[in-house]
CSV table of C-alpha atoms and ligand atoms in Angstrom, one decimal:
chain,number,residue,atom,x,y,z
J,1084,MET,CA,8.8,8.3,-11.1
J,1085,THR,CA,6.6,10.2,-8.3
J,1086,SER,CA,4.0,8.0,-6.1
J,1087,GLN,CA,1.2,9.5,-8.7
J,1088,ASP,CA,2.9,7.8,-11.4
J,1089,THR,CA,3.0,4.9,-9.5
J,1090,ALA,CA,-1.0,4.0,-8.3
J,1091,GLU,CA,-2.1,4.6,-11.3
J,1092,ILE,CA,0.1,2.8,-12.4
J,1093,ALA,CA,-1.8,0.0,-10.1
J,1094,ALA,CA,-4.9,1.6,-10.9
J,1095,GLU,CA,-4.6,1.4,-14.2
J,1096,GLY,CA,-6.9,-0.8,-16.4
J,1097,SER,CA,-8.9,-1.3,-13.4
J,1098,SER,CA,-12.8,0.5,-13.9
J,1099,ALA,CA,-14.4,-1.1,-17.5
J,1100,ASP,CA,-12.1,-4.5,-16.9
J,1101,TYR,CA,-12.8,-4.5,-13.4
J,1102,GLY,CA,-16.8,-4.3,-14.1
J,1103,LYS,CA,-16.6,-7.2,-16.6
J,1104,LEU,CA,-14.2,-9.3,-13.3
J,1105,GLN,CA,-17.0,-8.5,-11.2
J,1106,TRP,CA,-19.8,-10.3,-13.1
J,1107,ARG,CA,-18.1,-13.5,-13.9
J,1108,ILE,CA,-16.8,-13.3,-10.6
J,1109,LEU,CA,-21.0,-13.6,-9.4
J,1110,LEU,CA,-21.2,-15.8,-12.0
J,1111,GLY,CA,-18.2,-18.3,-11.2
J,1112,PHE,CA,-19.7,-18.1,-7.6
J,1113,VAL,CA,-23.1,-18.8,-8.8
J,1114,LEU,CA,-22.1,-21.6,-10.9
J,1115,GLY,CA,-20.0,-23.3,-8.9
J,1116,LEU,CA,-23.3,-23.5,-5.9
J,1117,ALA,CA,-25.4,-24.8,-8.0
J,1118,SER,CA,-23.1,-27.7,-9.0
J,1119,GLY,CA,-22.1,-28.1,-5.6
J,1120,LEU,CA,-25.3,-29.1,-4.4
J,1121,LEU,CA,-26.6,-30.7,-7.5
J,1122,VAL,CA,-23.5,-33.7,-7.4
J,1123,TYR,CA,-24.9,-33.4,-3.3
J,1124,THR,CA,-28.6,-34.5,-4.3
J,1125,PHE,CA,-27.6,-36.7,-7.2
J,1126,ALA,CA,-24.8,-37.8,-6.7
J,1127,ARG,CA,-23.5,-37.5,-3.1
J,1128,ASP,CA,-21.6,-40.3,-2.5
J,1129,ALA,CA,-20.2,-41.5,-5.5
J,1130,ALA,CA,-16.6,-41.9,-6.2
J,1131,TRP,CA,-15.7,-39.3,-8.9
J,1132,VAL,CA,-17.5,-36.8,-6.4
J,1133,GLU,CA,-14.7,-37.3,-4.3
J,1134,SER,CA,-11.7,-37.4,-7.5
J,1135,VAL,CA,-12.9,-34.0,-8.8
J,1136,VAL,CA,-12.8,-32.4,-5.2
J,1137,ALA,CA,-9.2,-33.9,-4.5
J,1138,TYR,CA,-7.6,-33.7,-7.9
J,1139,VAL,CA,-9.2,-30.2,-9.8
J,1140,THR,CA,-12.0,-28.4,-7.4
J,1141,ASN,CA,-9.5,-28.5,-4.4
J,1142,PRO,CA,-6.1,-28.0,-5.9
J,1143,ILE,CA,-7.1,-24.8,-8.2
J,1144,GLY,CA,-9.1,-23.3,-5.5
J,1145,GLN,CA,-5.6,-23.8,-3.5
J,1146,ILE,CA,-3.5,-22.6,-6.3
J,1147,PHE,CA,-5.4,-19.1,-6.5
J,1148,LEU,CA,-4.4,-18.2,-2.6
J,1149,ARG,CA,-0.8,-18.8,-2.8
J,1150,LEU,CA,-0.5,-17.4,-5.9
J,1151,LEU,CA,-2.2,-14.2,-4.3
J,1152,PHE,CA,-0.6,-15.8,-0.5
J,1153,MET,CA,2.6,-15.0,-2.7
J,1154,LEU,CA,3.2,-12.0,-3.0
J,1155,VAL,CA,1.2,-10.4,-0.2
J,1156,ILE,CA,4.8,-10.4,1.8
J,1157,PRO,CA,6.5,-7.7,-0.9
J,1158,LEU,CA,3.4,-6.3,-1.6
J,1159,LEU,CA,2.0,-5.4,2.3
J,1160,PHE,CA,6.0,-4.5,2.9
J,1161,SER,CA,6.3,-2.2,-0.1
J,1162,ALA,CA,2.8,-0.4,-0.1
J,1163,LEU,CA,3.6,0.0,3.9
J,1164,VAL,CA,7.7,1.6,3.1
J,1165,VAL,CA,6.5,3.7,0.6
J,1166,GLY,CA,2.9,4.8,2.4
J,1167,ILE,CA,5.5,5.9,5.3
J,1168,ALA,CA,8.0,7.7,3.5
J,1169,GLU,CA,5.4,9.3,1.5
J,1170,MET,CA,4.0,10.9,4.3
J,1171,GLY,CA,6.2,13.4,4.0
J,1172,GLU,CA,7.2,14.9,7.4
J,1173,ALA,CA,7.2,12.1,10.7
J,1174,ARG,CA,4.8,15.0,12.2
J,1175,SER,CA,2.2,14.2,10.1
J,1176,LEU,CA,3.3,10.0,10.3
J,1177,GLY,CA,1.9,10.2,14.4
J,1178,ARG,CA,-0.9,12.0,13.6
J,1179,VAL,CA,-2.7,9.4,10.9
J,1180,GLY,CA,-1.4,6.9,12.8
J,1181,LEU,CA,-2.3,8.7,15.9
J,1182,LYS,CA,-6.1,8.0,14.6
J,1183,THR,CA,-5.4,5.1,12.9
J,1184,LEU,CA,-4.7,3.7,15.9
J,1185,GLY,CA,-7.7,5.5,18.2
J,1186,TYR,CA,-9.9,4.5,15.4
J,1187,THR,CA,-9.2,1.5,15.8
J,1188,VAL,CA,-9.7,0.3,19.0
J,1189,VAL,CA,-12.8,2.1,20.0
J,1190,VAL,CA,-14.9,0.9,16.4
J,1191,SER,CA,-13.6,-2.5,16.9
J,1192,SER,CA,-15.1,-2.4,20.8
J,1193,ILE,CA,-18.9,-1.3,19.1
J,1194,ALA,CA,-18.8,-4.1,17.1
J,1195,VAL,CA,-17.7,-7.0,19.5
J,1196,VAL,CA,-19.9,-5.2,22.7
J,1197,ILE,CA,-23.0,-6.0,19.6
J,1198,SER,CA,-21.8,-9.3,18.9
J,1199,LEU,CA,-21.6,-10.0,22.5
J,1200,ALA,CA,-24.9,-8.7,23.7
J,1201,LEU,CA,-26.2,-10.3,21.1
J,1202,VAL,CA,-25.2,-14.5,22.1
J,1203,ASN,CA,-26.5,-13.7,25.8
J,1204,LEU,CA,-29.9,-11.6,24.2
J,1205,ILE,CA,-30.9,-15.0,21.5
J,1206,ARG,CA,-28.5,-17.9,23.3
J,1207,PRO,CA,-28.2,-20.1,19.8
J,1208,GLY,CA,-26.3,-22.1,21.5
J,1209,ASP,CA,-29.2,-23.5,23.6
J,1210,GLY,CA,-31.2,-24.1,21.0
J,1211,ILE,CA,-28.9,-26.9,19.3
J,1212,ASP,CA,-29.7,-30.6,19.8
J,1213,PRO,CA,-27.0,-32.6,21.6
J,1214,ALA,CA,-26.8,-35.5,18.8
J,1215,ALA,CA,-26.3,-33.6,15.9
J,1216,ALA,CA,-24.2,-31.2,18.1
J,1217,GLN,CA,-21.8,-35.0,18.7
J,1218,GLU,CA,-22.1,-35.8,14.8
J,1219,LEU,CA,-20.3,-32.2,13.4
J,1220,LEU,CA,-17.6,-32.6,16.8
J,1221,GLU,CA,-16.8,-36.1,15.4
J,1222,GLN,CA,-17.2,-34.9,11.5
J,1223,GLY,CA,-14.9,-31.4,12.7
J,1224,ALA,CA,-13.1,-33.4,14.8
J,1225,GLU,CA,-9.5,-33.8,12.3
J,1226,GLY,CA,-9.4,-30.3,11.3
J,1227,ALA,CA,-10.1,-29.1,14.9
J,1228,SER,CA,-7.3,-31.1,15.9
J,1229,SER,CA,-5.3,-29.2,13.8
J,1230,ILE,CA,-6.1,-25.8,14.9
J,1231,VAL,CA,-6.4,-26.6,17.7
J,1232,ALA,CA,-2.0,-27.9,17.0
J,1233,ALA,CA,-0.9,-25.0,15.3
J,1234,SER,CA,-2.4,-22.2,18.0
J,1235,ALA,CA,-1.3,-24.4,20.9
J,1236,GLU,CA,2.2,-22.6,19.4
J,1237,SER,CA,1.0,-19.4,19.5
J,1238,GLU,CA,2.1,-17.0,21.7
J,1239,ALA,CA,-0.6,-15.6,24.2
J,1240,GLY,CA,-0.9,-12.6,26.9
J,1241,VAL,CA,1.9,-9.8,27.2
J,1242,ASN,CA,4.3,-12.8,25.3
J,1243,GLN,CA,1.7,-11.7,22.2
J,1244,VAL,CA,2.5,-8.2,22.3
J,1245,VAL,CA,6.2,-8.9,22.6
J,1246,ALA,CA,6.3,-11.0,19.5
J,1247,ILE,CA,5.0,-8.3,17.4
J,1248,VAL,CA,8.7,-7.0,17.7
J,1249,PRO,CA,10.6,-9.6,15.0
J,1250,ASN,CA,13.7,-10.8,16.4
J,1251,ASN,CA,14.4,-12.3,13.3
J,1252,ILE,CA,12.6,-10.4,9.9
J,1253,VAL,CA,14.0,-13.2,7.4
J,1254,GLU,CA,12.0,-15.5,10.1
J,1255,ALA,CA,9.0,-13.3,11.1
J,1256,MET,CA,8.5,-12.9,6.5
J,1257,SER,CA,9.5,-17.3,6.1
J,1258,SER,CA,6.5,-17.7,8.7
J,1259,ASN,CA,4.4,-15.3,7.2
J,1260,ASP,CA,4.1,-13.0,10.5
J,1261,ILE,CA,2.3,-10.6,9.3
J,1262,LEU,CA,2.1,-8.2,12.6
J,1263,ALA,CA,6.3,-8.6,12.6
J,1264,VAL,CA,6.7,-8.4,8.9
J,1265,MET,CA,4.6,-5.1,9.7
J,1266,PHE,CA,6.3,-4.2,12.2
J,1267,PHE,CA,9.8,-3.4,10.3
J,1268,ALA,CA,7.9,-2.2,7.2
J,1269,LEU,CA,6.9,0.7,9.9
J,1270,PHE,CA,10.2,1.1,11.3
J,1271,PHE,CA,12.6,1.1,7.6
J,1272,GLY,CA,9.8,3.8,7.0
J,1273,ILE,CA,10.2,5.9,8.9
J,1274,GLY,CA,14.6,5.2,8.8
J,1275,LEU,CA,14.0,6.0,5.4
J,1276,LEU,CA,11.3,9.0,6.3
J,1277,LEU,CA,14.1,10.3,8.1
J,1278,VAL,CA,17.3,10.0,5.4
J,1279,LYS,CA,17.5,12.4,3.1
J,1280,THR,CA,20.6,10.9,0.4
J,1281,PRO,CA,20.6,9.8,-2.9
J,1282,LYS,CA,21.4,6.8,-2.3
J,1283,SER,CA,18.0,6.8,0.4
J,1284,GLY,CA,16.0,8.1,-2.2
J,1285,VAL,CA,17.3,5.5,-5.0
J,1286,LEU,CA,16.6,2.5,-1.9
J,1287,LYS,CA,12.7,4.8,-1.9
J,1288,ASP,CA,12.4,3.8,-6.0
J,1289,ALA,CA,13.5,0.5,-6.5
J,1290,ILE,CA,11.0,-0.4,-2.6
J,1291,GLU,CA,7.9,1.0,-5.3
J,1292,GLY,CA,9.0,-0.8,-8.0
J,1293,VAL,CA,8.7,-3.9,-6.1
J,1294,PHE,CA,5.2,-2.0,-5.3
J,1295,GLU,CA,4.3,-1.8,-8.8
J,1296,VAL,CA,5.0,-5.5,-9.8
J,1297,ALA,CA,3.0,-6.8,-7.0
J,1298,MET,CA,0.1,-5.2,-7.8
J,1299,LYS,CA,0.4,-5.6,-12.1
J,1300,LEU,CA,0.4,-9.7,-11.2
J,1301,ILE,CA,-1.6,-9.6,-8.8
J,1302,GLY,CA,-3.8,-8.2,-11.7
J,1303,PHE,CA,-2.8,-11.3,-13.4
J,1304,VAL,CA,-4.0,-13.9,-10.4
J,1305,ILE,CA,-7.1,-11.9,-10.3
J,1306,GLN,CA,-8.3,-12.6,-13.8
J,1307,LEU,CA,-8.3,-16.2,-12.1
J,1308,ALA,CA,-10.6,-15.8,-10.0
J,1309,PRO,CA,-13.9,-16.6,-11.6
J,1310,ILE,CA,-12.7,-20.3,-11.2
J,1311,ALA,CA,-11.2,-21.0,-8.5
J,1312,ILE,CA,-14.1,-19.1,-6.5
J,1313,PHE,CA,-16.3,-21.6,-8.8
J,1314,CYS,CA,-14.3,-24.8,-7.4
J,1315,PHE,CA,-14.5,-23.6,-3.9
J,1316,MET,CA,-18.2,-23.0,-3.9
J,1317,PHE,CA,-18.3,-27.0,-5.5
J,1318,ASN,CA,-16.0,-28.0,-2.3
J,1319,LEU,CA,-18.2,-26.4,0.4
J,1320,THR,CA,-21.6,-27.4,-1.9
J,1321,ALA,CA,-20.9,-30.7,-2.7
J,1322,GLN,CA,-18.9,-31.5,0.4
J,1323,PHE,CA,-22.1,-30.2,3.1
J,1324,GLY,CA,-25.0,-29.5,1.2
J,1325,TRP,CA,-26.8,-27.2,3.1
J,1326,ASP,CA,-27.1,-29.4,5.7
J,1327,LEU,CA,-24.9,-27.6,7.3
J,1328,LEU,CA,-26.2,-24.4,7.3
J,1329,PHE,CA,-29.7,-25.5,8.8
J,1330,LYS,CA,-27.6,-27.0,11.8
J,1331,LEU,CA,-26.4,-24.5,12.8
J,1332,ALA,CA,-28.9,-21.8,11.6
J,1333,ALA,CA,-29.4,-19.5,15.1
J,1334,PHE,CA,-25.8,-19.5,15.3
J,1335,VAL,CA,-25.6,-18.4,12.1
J,1336,GLY,CA,-28.4,-16.0,12.4
J,1337,VAL,CA,-26.4,-14.0,15.0
J,1338,VAL,CA,-23.2,-13.8,13.3
J,1339,LEU,CA,-25.6,-12.2,10.3
J,1340,LEU,CA,-27.3,-10.5,12.9
J,1341,ALA,CA,-24.5,-8.6,14.3
J,1342,LEU,CA,-22.2,-8.6,10.9
J,1343,GLY,CA,-24.9,-6.7,9.6
J,1344,ILE,CA,-25.9,-4.0,12.8
J,1345,GLN,CA,-22.5,-3.0,12.4
J,1346,MET,CA,-22.7,-2.5,8.2
J,1347,PHE,CA,-25.8,-1.6,8.1
J,1348,GLY,CA,-26.4,0.7,11.2
J,1349,VAL,CA,-22.9,1.5,12.9
J,1350,PHE,CA,-20.8,2.2,9.8
J,1351,PRO,CA,-23.4,4.7,8.2
J,1352,MET,CA,-23.7,6.5,11.4
J,1353,ILE,CA,-20.1,7.1,11.3
J,1354,LEU,CA,-20.2,8.1,7.8
J,1355,LYS,CA,-22.9,10.7,8.3
J,1356,PHE,CA,-21.7,12.0,11.3
J,1357,VAL,CA,-18.3,11.8,11.7
J,1358,ALA,CA,-17.3,11.5,8.2
J,1359,LYS,CA,-19.3,13.7,6.7
J,1360,LYS,CA,-19.9,11.2,3.8
J,1361,SER,CA,-23.5,10.4,2.3
J,1362,PRO,CA,-23.5,6.0,3.2
J,1363,LEU,CA,-25.8,5.2,0.3
J,1364,ALA,CA,-23.3,6.0,-2.0
J,1365,PHE,CA,-20.0,5.4,-0.4
J,1366,PHE,CA,-21.9,1.8,-0.4
J,1367,ARG,CA,-22.1,2.4,-4.1
J,1368,GLN,CA,-19.0,3.6,-4.3
J,1369,THR,CA,-16.9,0.4,-2.6
J,1370,ARG,CA,-19.5,-2.5,-3.7
J,1371,GLU,CA,-16.2,-3.7,-6.3
J,1372,ALA,CA,-14.2,-4.3,-2.5
J,1373,SER,CA,-17.2,-6.2,-1.2
J,1374,VAL,CA,-17.2,-8.7,-4.3
J,1375,MET,CA,-14.2,-9.8,-3.9
J,1376,ALA,CA,-14.5,-9.7,-0.3
J,1377,PHE,CA,-16.5,-11.9,-0.1
J,1378,SER,CA,-15.4,-14.2,-3.3
J,1379,THR,CA,-11.5,-14.4,-1.4
J,1380,ALA,CA,-12.9,-14.5,1.6
J,1381,SER,CA,-9.3,-12.5,2.5
J,1382,SER,CA,-8.7,-9.1,3.6
J,1383,ASN,CA,-5.2,-8.6,2.4
J,1384,ALA,CA,-6.1,-10.8,-1.2
J,1385,THR,CA,-8.3,-7.5,-1.4
J,1386,LEU,CA,-6.2,-5.0,-0.6
J,1387,PRO,CA,-5.2,-3.8,-3.9
J,1388,THR,CA,-9.3,-4.2,-4.6
J,1389,ALA,CA,-9.7,-2.4,-2.5
J,1390,LEU,CA,-7.0,0.5,-2.8
J,1391,ARG,CA,-8.3,0.9,-5.8
J,1392,VAL,CA,-11.7,1.6,-4.7
J,1393,ALA,CA,-10.1,4.5,-2.7
J,1394,ASP,CA,-8.7,5.7,-5.4
J,1395,ASN,CA,-10.9,5.3,-8.6
J,1396,GLU,CA,-13.6,5.7,-6.7
J,1397,LEU,CA,-13.9,7.4,-3.4
J,1398,GLY,CA,-11.2,9.6,-4.5
J,1399,LEU,CA,-9.1,9.9,-1.2
J,1400,PRO,CA,-6.4,11.1,-0.4
J,1401,ARG,CA,-3.9,8.0,-1.4
J,1402,ARG,CA,-1.1,8.1,1.3
J,1403,ILE,CA,-3.5,8.5,3.5
J,1404,ALA,CA,-6.0,5.1,2.2
J,1405,ARG,CA,-2.6,3.7,2.0
J,1406,PHE,CA,-1.5,3.8,4.8
J,1407,VAL,CA,-4.4,3.8,6.5
J,1408,LEU,CA,-5.4,0.3,4.5
J,1409,THR,CA,-3.2,-1.4,4.6
J,1410,ILE,CA,-2.7,-2.2,8.0
J,1411,GLY,CA,-6.6,-2.5,8.5
J,1412,ALA,CA,-5.9,-5.4,5.7
J,1413,THR,CA,-4.5,-7.1,8.9
J,1414,ALA,CA,-5.4,-4.5,12.3
J,1415,ASN,CA,-8.7,-3.4,11.7
J,1416,GLN,CA,-10.9,-6.0,11.3
J,1417,ASN,CA,-14.2,-5.6,12.4
J,1418,GLY,CA,-16.7,-8.7,11.2
J,1419,THR,CA,-13.6,-10.7,12.3
J,1420,ALA,CA,-13.8,-9.6,16.3
J,1421,MET,CA,-17.6,-9.8,16.0
J,1422,PHE,CA,-17.5,-13.9,14.5
J,1423,GLU,CA,-14.3,-13.9,17.4
J,1424,GLY,CA,-16.8,-12.6,20.6
J,1425,VAL,CA,-20.0,-15.4,18.9
J,1426,THR,CA,-18.2,-17.8,18.4
J,1427,VAL,CA,-16.6,-17.9,22.2
J,1428,LEU,CA,-19.6,-17.2,23.5
J,1429,PHE,CA,-22.0,-19.6,21.8
J,1430,LEU,CA,-20.0,-22.6,22.3
J,1431,ALA,CA,-19.6,-22.7,25.8
J,1432,GLN,CA,-23.5,-22.0,25.8
J,1433,PHE,CA,-23.6,-25.3,23.6
J,1434,PHE,CA,-20.9,-27.1,26.5
J,1435,GLY,CA,-23.4,-25.5,28.9
J,1436,ILE,CA,-20.3,-23.5,30.1
J,1437,GLU,CA,-21.9,-20.2,32.6
J,1438,LEU,CA,-19.2,-17.5,31.8
J,1439,SER,CA,-19.1,-14.9,34.8
J,1440,LEU,CA,-19.4,-11.3,33.4
J,1441,MET,CA,-15.3,-10.9,34.1
J,1442,ASP,CA,-14.7,-14.0,32.2
J,1443,GLN,CA,-17.1,-12.1,29.6
J,1444,ALA,CA,-14.8,-8.6,29.7
J,1445,PHE,CA,-12.4,-10.9,29.1
J,1446,VAL,CA,-13.9,-12.7,26.1
J,1447,MET,CA,-14.4,-8.7,24.9
J,1448,LEU,CA,-10.8,-7.4,24.8
J,1449,ILE,CA,-9.5,-10.2,23.9
J,1450,CYS,CA,-11.5,-9.7,20.3
J,1451,ILE,CA,-10.9,-6.5,20.5
J,1452,LEU,CA,-6.9,-7.5,20.1
J,1453,ALA,CA,-7.1,-10.5,17.6
J,1454,GLY,CA,-9.1,-8.1,15.1
J,1455,ILE,CA,-6.0,-6.0,15.6
J,1456,GLY,CA,-3.7,-9.3,15.0
J,1457,THR,CA,-5.4,-11.9,13.0
J,1458,ALA,CA,-3.8,-12.6,10.6
J,1459,GLY,CA,-6.4,-11.6,6.8
J,1460,VAL,CA,-6.0,-14.7,5.3
J,1461,PRO,CA,-9.2,-16.5,5.4
J,1462,GLY,CA,-9.8,-19.3,8.3
J,1463,GLY,CA,-7.4,-16.1,9.7
J,1464,SER,CA,-9.7,-16.9,13.2
J,1465,LEU,CA,-9.6,-20.0,13.6
J,1466,PRO,CA,-6.3,-20.7,16.1
J,1467,VAL,CA,-7.2,-17.9,17.5
J,1468,ILE,CA,-10.9,-19.0,18.6
J,1469,ALA,CA,-9.1,-22.0,19.5
J,1470,LEU,CA,-7.1,-20.2,21.4
J,1471,ILE,CA,-9.7,-17.8,23.5
J,1472,LEU,CA,-11.7,-21.2,24.0
J,1473,VAL,CA,-8.8,-22.2,26.6
J,1474,GLY,CA,-8.8,-19.3,27.5
J,1475,VAL,CA,-12.0,-19.7,29.4
J,1476,GLY,CA,-12.1,-23.1,29.5
J,1477,VAL,CA,-14.6,-24.5,27.1
J,1478,ASP,CA,-12.8,-27.3,25.2
J,1479,PRO,CA,-11.4,-25.6,21.8
J,1480,ALA,CA,-11.8,-29.0,20.1
J,1481,GLY,CA,-15.5,-27.8,20.0
J,1482,ILE,CA,-14.7,-25.6,16.9
J,1483,GLY,CA,-15.0,-28.9,15.0
J,1484,LEU,CA,-18.6,-27.5,14.8
J,1485,ILE,CA,-18.2,-24.5,12.9
J,1486,LEU,CA,-16.2,-26.0,10.6
J,1487,GLY,CA,-18.3,-26.4,8.7
J,1488,VAL,CA,-20.2,-22.8,8.1
J,1489,ASP,CA,-17.4,-21.0,8.4
J,1490,ARG,CA,-16.5,-20.5,5.1
J,1491,PHE,CA,-19.6,-18.7,4.3
J,1492,LEU,CA,-18.7,-16.7,7.3
J,1493,ASP,CA,-15.8,-15.9,6.7
J,1494,MET,CA,-16.8,-14.5,3.3
J,1495,CYS,CA,-19.2,-12.5,5.1
J,1496,ARG,CA,-16.9,-11.0,8.0
J,1497,THR,CA,-14.2,-10.6,5.8
J,1498,THR,CA,-17.0,-8.2,3.4
J,1499,LEU,CA,-17.2,-5.9,7.2
J,1500,ASN,CA,-13.1,-5.9,7.9
J,1501,VAL,CA,-13.0,-5.1,4.1
J,1502,VAL,CA,-15.4,-2.0,4.4
J,1503,GLY,CA,-14.8,-0.8,7.6
J,1504,ASP,CA,-11.0,-0.6,6.1
J,1505,LEU,CA,-12.7,1.9,3.7
J,1506,VAL,CA,-14.6,3.5,6.1
J,1507,ALA,CA,-11.6,4.0,8.1
J,1508,ALA,CA,-9.5,5.4,5.2
J,1509,GLN,CA,-12.9,7.4,4.5
J,1510,THR,CA,-12.7,8.9,8.0
J,1511,ILE,CA,-9.4,9.2,8.6
J,1512,SER,CA,-8.9,11.1,5.4
J,1513,THR,CA,-11.8,13.0,7.1
J,1514,LEU,CA,-10.4,14.7,10.2
J,1515,SER,CA,-7.0,14.8,8.4
J,1516,PRO,CA,-8.0,17.6,6.3
J,1517,GLU,CA,-4.3,19.0,6.0
J,1518,MET,CA,-4.0,16.2,3.6
J,1519,ALA,CA,-7.7,16.2,1.2
J,1520,GLU,CA,-6.8,18.2,-1.6
J,1521,GLU,CA,-5.0,16.3,-3.3
J,1522,GLY,CA,-7.6,14.0,-2.6
J,1523,GLU,CA,-10.2,16.2,-3.9
J,1524,ALA,CA,-7.4,17.7,-7.2
J,1525,MET,CA,-8.1,13.4,-7.5
J,1526,SER,CA,-12.0,13.6,-8.5
J,1527,ALA,CA,-12.2,16.8,-9.8
J,1528,ARG,CA,-9.4,14.8,-12.3
J,1529,ARG,CA,-11.4,12.1,-12.9
J,1530,ASP,CA,-14.8,13.5,-13.2
J,1531,GLU,CA,-13.1,15.0,-16.1
J,1532,PRO,CA,-15.0,13.9,-19.3
W,177,LIG,N1,-10.8,-14.7,6.4
W,177,LIG,C1,-10.9,-13.3,7.4
W,177,LIG,C2,-9.4,-11.7,6.5
W,177,LIG,O1,-8.8,-12.4,6.2
W,177,LIG,C3,-9.8,-13.7,8.8
W,177,LIG,C4,-11.5,-14.4,9.6
W,177,LIG,O2,-11.1,-13.9,10.3
W,177,LIG,O3,-10.5,-15.5,9.7
W,177,LIG,O4,-10.1,-11.1,6.6
């Protein structure tokens, strides 16, 4: 079976079915939001609400996410290995890989500079009422302490770089150390590329088989998304209502403004001037992936949809799309880098800590790296933020302040992360004309009646 067959299987049954699913997901979102707010308004402290959340909506949401995460390692591993093995030659991989890396560092830097400039300009942390802040700090204290504990275990500084190379791949997989797994997959893919024996061919086919099966299973799990999203929204609004949003309005506003500038200012410029693609057409063609990213708040969970969009809608060369999107789901997270920058500075302002220019430069550098190293899962940013806060001398328990609004902002930043990956795939495809014929052939085939 060729790689084209594989991708066709993966993409099969998408458009029409997926169009309907998208509406069901939106319906789940709106119904969950409305019923959560109703409950919050009329039966906030009722015991039954707590039971519904604890025994029905929370477990359903968790099961949905766990089903997706269960498939992430096999999917990431097989997609990356096959993607690289298919790059054909080590030389072309070198070029696409270097372009991807260069693109990620430049665009993430722009993102972080925008967000730090906005926080310094608007200073959202100054406007918060100290009593409300204390109340939120107490509400979030429990969640914050477990996050802080988790981040204390993770590596810092140069060790963080060393830890990308796993010393035991099984351990890396079992602890969901996605970057280390990706490193192994990259390495393994290069090995597979260099060994051309009948047996290595069989192995490559088998790994492609794993990819096909993982995609099929994710297709099943995604059918549950409307119910799961209803549950997520219900939990959020039944517990917090709009209160938290109001209290942290300034913070939320700055995050959204920063994300908006990147999404509707920087991305269209890259698309128009570098990728030579109409931004409007691009946004229209990628909306399935945006809706999925917004609803799941997970780049990893959105990866199959993003792959499908790159194939079916954008008609990008498959080898580039698969490589850039798979790596990008973890490593190219503009929204996450921006959010981390805004949050750290916001909390510093909030606790009255003045950060020098050097401190801010440190925050900037870490946020760029953090955008590369943050897991593409809901709330993946939180441990990283705790780590940066310790680095700049701000009480990491302050993270409790933002937990209440994190889910909503997570949905927004994940959308930027995923759209950013697709912008990267589009740009790198344009910058790699030697691989473009494949994409053109596909678009032509798709346009046939
Ligand atoms: N939820 C984000 C993602 O999956 C990561 C984060 O910023 O928390 O892309």
